[in-house]
Amino acid sequence: MVTIKPPNKVAVYHICNHLREVDAKEIYPLCYHDSPMLLAEQTYQAMKHGRGHVIWADGIPTAIIGVHPEHGGKACYRVFAFGTDDWKKAVYACMRELRRMVRDVIREDGTMRMHADSHEDHKEAHAWMKRMGGRCESVMRHYGKNGETYHRFVWLRDEIKWANDPNWQPFTKDLDICAEEEAQKWSPWNHIQDQ
């Protein structure tokens, strides 16, 4: 069963402490540290300042998705998504929720630009972002702290065709529990409750 819950520090730390290898290879070269604890705190704060969800699969925190404003304003947001080795159990819910989040931020906050940076070797992420309507804006050589190359994917307000698609649905019937109902029922004090 896949559920979508608000962020809490325990769930975020669990995911950051159990990152799948490809995500760790992508994330840590963009940080001044290699610490799961610091990554969890930074991720939690980003989700609180922006928007974010923790995707649980079979009762275990599995993936994190979110967006947060850059440069102290709402004109530009950074998009992020990563998880544990069980990522594939949550990937469909991640895609649906992140698309909804991107659409809502553009509509509600008047955001003009959203972007995500992805390691050149993370081909799965590149394909995933393209399916989500992002396009590769640039290849940034020597962008990581060890000289890694990154690809920047962008979503621009005037280029998002699916945002007004009447057939687009924010939630799917394939999920066992509606994300909105789950988020409303779930208590942040009970981070390990089984649904």
PDB file of C-alpha atoms in Angstrom:
ATOM      1  CA  MET A   1       0.000   0.000   0.000  1.00  0.00           C
ATOM      2  CA  VAL A   2       1.221   3.500  -0.874  1.00  0.00           C
ATOM      3  CA  THR A   3       0.274   6.503   1.268  1.00  0.00           C
ATOM      4  CA  ILE A   4       1.163  10.159   1.050  1.00  0.00           C
ATOM      5  CA  LYS A   5       1.836  11.996   4.304  1.00  0.00           C
ATOM      6  CA  PRO A   6       3.044  15.389   5.472  1.00  0.00           C
ATOM      7  CA  PRO A   7       6.753  15.643   6.281  1.00  0.00           C
ATOM      8  CA  ASN A   8       8.083  14.803   9.718  1.00  0.00           C
ATOM      9  CA  LYS A   9      11.710  14.710  10.807  1.00  0.00           C
ATOM     10  CA  VAL A  10      11.816  11.001  11.638  1.00  0.00           C
ATOM     11  CA  ALA A  11      10.517   9.916   8.227  1.00  0.00           C
ATOM     12  CA  VAL A  12      12.774  12.377   6.392  1.00  0.00           C
ATOM     13  CA  TYR A  13      15.819  11.196   8.358  1.00  0.00           C
ATOM     14  CA  HIS A  14      14.972   7.556   7.632  1.00  0.00           C
ATOM     15  CA  ILE A  15      14.939   8.228   3.889  1.00  0.00           C
ATOM     16  CA  CYS A  16      18.116  10.343   3.962  1.00  0.00           C
ATOM     17  CA  ASN A  17      19.884   7.656   6.001  1.00  0.00           C
ATOM     18  CA  HIS A  18      18.826   4.941   3.537  1.00  0.00           C
ATOM     19  CA  LEU A  19      19.244   6.761   0.207  1.00  0.00           C
ATOM     20  CA  ARG A  20      19.502   4.633  -2.866  1.00  0.00           C
ATOM     21  CA  GLU A  21      23.014   4.824  -4.299  1.00  0.00           C
ATOM     22  CA  VAL A  22      22.109   6.773  -7.447  1.00  0.00           C
ATOM     23  CA  ASP A  23      20.377   9.477  -5.379  1.00  0.00           C
ATOM     24  CA  ALA A  24      23.320   9.802  -2.985  1.00  0.00           C
ATOM     25  CA  LYS A  25      25.637  10.147  -5.993  1.00  0.00           C
ATOM     26  CA  GLU A  26      23.426  12.962  -7.284  1.00  0.00           C
ATOM     27  CA  ILE A  27      22.729  14.826  -4.030  1.00  0.00           C
ATOM     28  CA  TYR A  28      25.973  14.931  -2.053  1.00  0.00           C
ATOM     29  CA  PRO A  29      28.144  16.620  -4.720  1.00  0.00           C
ATOM     30  CA  LEU A  30      25.724  19.556  -4.460  1.00  0.00           C
ATOM     31  CA  CYS A  31      26.173  19.804  -0.661  1.00  0.00           C
ATOM     32  CA  TYR A  32      29.067  21.029   1.445  1.00  0.00           C
ATOM     33  CA  HIS A  33      28.772  17.810   3.493  1.00  0.00           C
ATOM     34  CA  ASP A  34      28.141  14.066   3.111  1.00  0.00           C
ATOM     35  CA  SER A  35      25.976  13.737   6.234  1.00  0.00           C
ATOM     36  CA  PRO A  36      22.530  12.069   6.176  1.00  0.00           C
ATOM     37  CA  MET A  37      21.632  13.992   9.345  1.00  0.00           C
ATOM     38  CA  LEU A  38      22.414  17.383   7.784  1.00  0.00           C
ATOM     39  CA  LEU A  39      20.687  16.379   4.546  1.00  0.00           C
ATOM     40  CA  ALA A  40      17.578  15.399   6.523  1.00  0.00           C
ATOM     41  CA  GLU A  41      17.506  18.742   8.337  1.00  0.00           C
ATOM     42  CA  GLN A  42      18.035  20.711   5.117  1.00  0.00           C
ATOM     43  CA  THR A  43      15.352  18.689   3.318  1.00  0.00           C
ATOM     44  CA  TYR A  44      12.862  19.055   6.166  1.00  0.00           C
ATOM     45  CA  GLN A  45      13.401  22.831   6.268  1.00  0.00           C
ATOM     46  CA  ALA A  46      13.045  23.062   2.469  1.00  0.00           C
ATOM     47  CA  MET A  47       9.730  21.198   2.684  1.00  0.00           C
ATOM     48  CA  LYS A  48       8.496  23.468   5.474  1.00  0.00           C
ATOM     49  CA  HIS A  49       9.438  26.643   3.553  1.00  0.00           C
ATOM     50  CA  GLY A  50       7.934  25.290   0.358  1.00  0.00           C
ATOM     51  CA  ARG A  51       5.779  22.220  -0.088  1.00  0.00           C
ATOM     52  CA  GLY A  52       6.533  18.564   0.307  1.00  0.00           C
ATOM     53  CA  HIS A  53       5.288  15.077   1.039  1.00  0.00           C
ATOM     54  CA  VAL A  54       6.744  11.821   2.269  1.00  0.00           C
ATOM     55  CA  ILE A  55       5.580   8.805   0.283  1.00  0.00           C
ATOM     56  CA  TRP A  56       5.263   5.646   2.367  1.00  0.00           C
ATOM     57  CA  ALA A  57       5.235   2.169   0.812  1.00  0.00           C
ATOM     58  CA  ASP A  58       4.118  -0.810   2.885  1.00  0.00           C
ATOM     59  CA  GLY A  59       4.279   1.276   6.076  1.00  0.00           C
ATOM     60  CA  ILE A  60       7.866   2.514   5.564  1.00  0.00           C
ATOM     61  CA  PRO A  61       8.999   6.007   4.467  1.00  0.00           C
ATOM     62  CA  THR A  62      10.232   5.464   0.921  1.00  0.00           C
ATOM     63  CA  ALA A  63      10.438   8.738  -1.013  1.00  0.00           C
ATOM     64  CA  ILE A  64      10.459  12.495  -0.582  1.00  0.00           C
ATOM     65  CA  ILE A  65       9.070  15.003  -3.056  1.00  0.00           C
ATOM     66  CA  GLY A  66       8.961  18.744  -2.758  1.00  0.00           C
ATOM     67  CA  VAL A  67       9.486  22.237  -4.053  1.00  0.00           C
ATOM     68  CA  HIS A  68      10.938  25.238  -2.280  1.00  0.00           C
ATOM     69  CA  PRO A  69      11.476  28.872  -3.245  1.00  0.00           C
ATOM     70  CA  GLU A  70      14.925  30.061  -4.170  1.00  0.00           C
ATOM     71  CA  HIS A  71      16.353  33.539  -3.627  1.00  0.00           C
ATOM     72  CA  GLY A  72      13.822  34.320  -0.906  1.00  0.00           C
ATOM     73  CA  GLY A  73      10.925  34.811  -3.301  1.00  0.00           C
ATOM     74  CA  LYS A  74       8.232  32.883  -5.101  1.00  0.00           C
ATOM     75  CA  ALA A  75       9.322  33.641  -8.657  1.00  0.00           C
ATOM     76  CA  CYS A  76      11.687  30.642  -8.811  1.00  0.00           C
ATOM     77  CA  TYR A  77      11.346  27.262  -7.103  1.00  0.00           C
ATOM     78  CA  ARG A  78      13.671  24.255  -6.872  1.00  0.00           C
ATOM     79  CA  VAL A  79      12.101  20.830  -7.394  1.00  0.00           C
ATOM     80  CA  PHE A  80      13.422  17.726  -5.606  1.00  0.00           C
ATOM     81  CA  ALA A  81      12.559  14.032  -5.384  1.00  0.00           C
ATOM     82  CA  PHE A  82      14.599  11.146  -4.004  1.00  0.00           C
ATOM     83  CA  GLY A  83      14.197   7.960  -2.025  1.00  0.00           C
ATOM     84  CA  THR A  84      15.354   4.626  -0.726  1.00  0.00           C
ATOM     85  CA  ASP A  85      15.946   1.387  -2.621  1.00  0.00           C
ATOM     86  CA  ASP A  86      12.157   0.897  -2.560  1.00  0.00           C
ATOM     87  CA  TRP A  87      11.704   4.008  -4.756  1.00  0.00           C
ATOM     88  CA  LYS A  88       9.998   2.017  -7.516  1.00  0.00           C
ATOM     89  CA  LYS A  89       7.114   1.159  -5.158  1.00  0.00           C
ATOM     90  CA  ALA A  90       6.415   4.875  -4.734  1.00  0.00           C
ATOM     91  CA  VAL A  91       7.422   6.304  -8.118  1.00  0.00           C
ATOM     92  CA  TYR A  92       3.917   6.552  -9.572  1.00  0.00           C
ATOM     93  CA  ALA A  93       2.582   8.392  -6.512  1.00  0.00           C
ATOM     94  CA  CYS A  94       5.668  10.628  -6.578  1.00  0.00           C
ATOM     95  CA  MET A  95       5.044  11.585 -10.178  1.00  0.00           C
ATOM     96  CA  ARG A  96       1.352  12.338  -9.656  1.00  0.00           C
ATOM     97  CA  GLU A  97       1.913  14.372  -6.486  1.00  0.00           C
ATOM     98  CA  LEU A  98       4.879  16.294  -7.847  1.00  0.00           C
ATOM     99  CA  ARG A  99       2.963  17.226 -10.994  1.00  0.00           C
ATOM    100  CA  ARG A 100       0.136  18.491  -8.797  1.00  0.00           C
ATOM    101  CA  MET A 101       2.587  20.416  -6.628  1.00  0.00           C
ATOM    102  CA  VAL A 102       4.270  22.062  -9.627  1.00  0.00           C
ATOM    103  CA  ARG A 103       0.903  22.989 -11.134  1.00  0.00           C
ATOM    104  CA  ASP A 104      -0.428  24.399  -7.853  1.00  0.00           C
ATOM    105  CA  VAL A 105       2.683  26.463  -7.129  1.00  0.00           C
ATOM    106  CA  ILE A 106       2.604  27.976 -10.605  1.00  0.00           C
ATOM    107  CA  ARG A 107      -1.099  28.781 -10.317  1.00  0.00           C
ATOM    108  CA  GLU A 108      -1.269  29.890  -6.681  1.00  0.00           C
ATOM    109  CA  ASP A 109       2.082  31.601  -6.142  1.00  0.00           C
ATOM    110  CA  GLY A 110       2.523  33.044  -9.618  1.00  0.00           C
ATOM    111  CA  THR A 111       5.836  31.217  -9.932  1.00  0.00           C
ATOM    112  CA  MET A 112       7.474  31.770 -13.305  1.00  0.00           C
ATOM    113  CA  ARG A 113      10.196  29.114 -13.160  1.00  0.00           C
ATOM    114  CA  MET A 114      10.934  25.804 -11.477  1.00  0.00           C
ATOM    115  CA  HIS A 115      14.081  23.758 -11.924  1.00  0.00           C
ATOM    116  CA  ALA A 116      15.928  20.637 -10.793  1.00  0.00           C
ATOM    117  CA  ASP A 117      19.567  19.670 -11.213  1.00  0.00           C
ATOM    118  CA  SER A 118      20.417  16.065 -12.021  1.00  0.00           C
ATOM    119  CA  HIS A 119      23.769  14.257 -12.182  1.00  0.00           C
ATOM    120  CA  GLU A 120      24.786  13.368 -15.728  1.00  0.00           C
ATOM    121  CA  ASP A 121      24.752   9.630 -14.892  1.00  0.00           C
ATOM    122  CA  HIS A 122      21.226   9.631 -13.446  1.00  0.00           C
ATOM    123  CA  LYS A 123      19.484   8.739 -16.722  1.00  0.00           C
ATOM    124  CA  GLU A 124      16.384   7.442 -14.918  1.00  0.00           C
ATOM    125  CA  ALA A 125      15.855  10.883 -13.342  1.00  0.00           C
ATOM    126  CA  HIS A 126      16.344  12.608 -16.710  1.00  0.00           C
ATOM    127  CA  ALA A 127      13.670  10.446 -18.327  1.00  0.00           C
ATOM    128  CA  TRP A 128      11.373  10.912 -15.329  1.00  0.00           C
ATOM    129  CA  MET A 129      11.640  14.719 -15.443  1.00  0.00           C
ATOM    130  CA  LYS A 130      10.972  14.764 -19.190  1.00  0.00           C
ATOM    131  CA  ARG A 131       7.823  12.677 -18.638  1.00  0.00           C
ATOM    132  CA  MET A 132       6.808  15.262 -16.042  1.00  0.00           C
ATOM    133  CA  GLY A 133       6.985  18.039 -18.631  1.00  0.00           C
ATOM    134  CA  GLY A 134      10.446  19.347 -17.771  1.00  0.00           C
ATOM    135  CA  ARG A 135      12.988  20.108 -20.446  1.00  0.00           C
ATOM    136  CA  CYS A 136      16.769  20.101 -20.246  1.00  0.00           C
ATOM    137  CA  GLU A 137      17.767  23.746 -20.275  1.00  0.00           C
ATOM    138  CA  SER A 138      21.514  23.347 -19.840  1.00  0.00           C
ATOM    139  CA  VAL A 139      24.411  21.027 -19.156  1.00  0.00           C
ATOM    140  CA  MET A 140      26.542  22.436 -16.346  1.00  0.00           C
ATOM    141  CA  ARG A 141      30.097  21.128 -16.405  1.00  0.00           C
ATOM    142  CA  HIS A 142      32.050  21.119 -13.127  1.00  0.00           C
ATOM    143  CA  TYR A 143      28.902  22.035 -11.166  1.00  0.00           C
ATOM    144  CA  GLY A 144      29.379  19.419  -8.416  1.00  0.00           C
ATOM    145  CA  LYS A 145      31.981  19.854  -5.690  1.00  0.00           C
ATOM    146  CA  ASN A 146      34.170  17.163  -7.265  1.00  0.00           C
ATOM    147  CA  GLY A 147      33.781  18.426 -10.820  1.00  0.00           C
ATOM    148  CA  GLU A 148      30.616  16.488 -11.659  1.00  0.00           C
ATOM    149  CA  THR A 149      28.463  17.503 -14.602  1.00  0.00           C
ATOM    150  CA  TYR A 150      24.781  18.211 -14.008  1.00  0.00           C
ATOM    151  CA  HIS A 151      21.786  18.711 -16.273  1.00  0.00           C
ATOM    152  CA  ARG A 152      19.301  21.432 -15.329  1.00  0.00           C
ATOM    153  CA  PHE A 153      15.666  20.633 -16.098  1.00  0.00           C
ATOM    154  CA  VAL A 154      13.146  23.469 -16.090  1.00  0.00           C
ATOM    155  CA  TRP A 155       9.420  24.038 -16.005  1.00  0.00           C
ATOM    156  CA  LEU A 156       8.427  27.521 -17.140  1.00  0.00           C
ATOM    157  CA  ARG A 157       4.975  28.929 -16.483  1.00  0.00           C
ATOM    158  CA  ASP A 158       4.353  29.834 -20.113  1.00  0.00           C
ATOM    159  CA  GLU A 159       5.504  26.418 -21.397  1.00  0.00           C
ATOM    160  CA  ILE A 160       3.497  24.008 -19.258  1.00  0.00           C
ATOM    161  CA  LYS A 161       0.809  22.660 -21.549  1.00  0.00           C
ATOM    162  CA  TRP A 162      -0.560  20.004 -19.178  1.00  0.00           C
ATOM    163  CA  ALA A 163      -1.362  22.511 -16.406  1.00  0.00           C
ATOM    164  CA  ASN A 164      -4.750  23.313 -17.967  1.00  0.00           C
ATOM    165  CA  ASP A 165      -5.509  19.889 -19.396  1.00  0.00           C
ATOM    166  CA  PRO A 166      -9.118  19.037 -18.361  1.00  0.00           C
ATOM    167  CA  ASN A 167      -8.261  15.313 -18.374  1.00  0.00           C
ATOM    168  CA  TRP A 168      -5.488  15.727 -15.830  1.00  0.00           C
ATOM    169  CA  GLN A 169      -6.464  14.424 -12.390  1.00  0.00           C
ATOM    170  CA  PRO A 170      -4.523  15.296  -9.231  1.00  0.00           C
ATOM    171  CA  PHE A 171      -5.062  11.868  -7.636  1.00  0.00           C
ATOM    172  CA  THR A 172      -5.540   8.423  -9.095  1.00  0.00           C
ATOM    173  CA  LYS A 173      -7.868   5.632  -8.156  1.00  0.00           C
ATOM    174  CA  ASP A 174      -4.874   3.278  -8.229  1.00  0.00           C
ATOM    175  CA  LEU A 175      -3.734   4.471  -4.808  1.00  0.00           C
ATOM    176  CA  ASP A 176      -5.292   2.610  -1.901  1.00  0.00           C
ATOM    177  CA  ILE A 177      -5.929   5.807   0.049  1.00  0.00           C
ATOM    178  CA  CYS A 178      -6.675   9.271  -1.295  1.00  0.00           C
ATOM    179  CA  ALA A 179      -3.694  11.473  -0.521  1.00  0.00           C
ATOM    180  CA  GLU A 180      -5.808  14.368   0.715  1.00  0.00           C
ATOM    181  CA  GLU A 181      -7.732  12.193   3.158  1.00  0.00           C
ATOM    182  CA  GLU A 182      -4.530  10.563   4.336  1.00  0.00           C
ATOM    183  CA  ALA A 183      -2.797  13.891   4.903  1.00  0.00           C
ATOM    184  CA  GLN A 184      -5.759  15.141   6.931  1.00  0.00           C
ATOM    185  CA  LYS A 185      -6.031  11.996   9.087  1.00  0.00           C
ATOM    186  CA  TRP A 186      -2.342  11.530   9.716  1.00  0.00           C
ATOM    187  CA  SER A 187      -0.832  12.899  12.914  1.00  0.00           C
ATOM    188  CA  PRO A 188       2.790  14.091  12.791  1.00  0.00           C
ATOM    189  CA  TRP A 189       3.230  12.689  16.295  1.00  0.00           C
ATOM    190  CA  ASN A 190       2.503   9.167  15.107  1.00  0.00           C
ATOM    191  CA  HIS A 191       5.057   8.697  12.344  1.00  0.00           C
ATOM    192  CA  ILE A 192       4.978   4.892  12.263  1.00  0.00           C
ATOM    193  CA  GLN A 193       1.257   4.206  12.281  1.00  0.00           C
ATOM    194  CA  ASP A 194       0.146   1.452   9.953  1.00  0.00           C
ATOM    195  CA  GLN A 195      -2.714   2.210   7.640  1.00  0.00           C
TER     196      GLN A 195
END
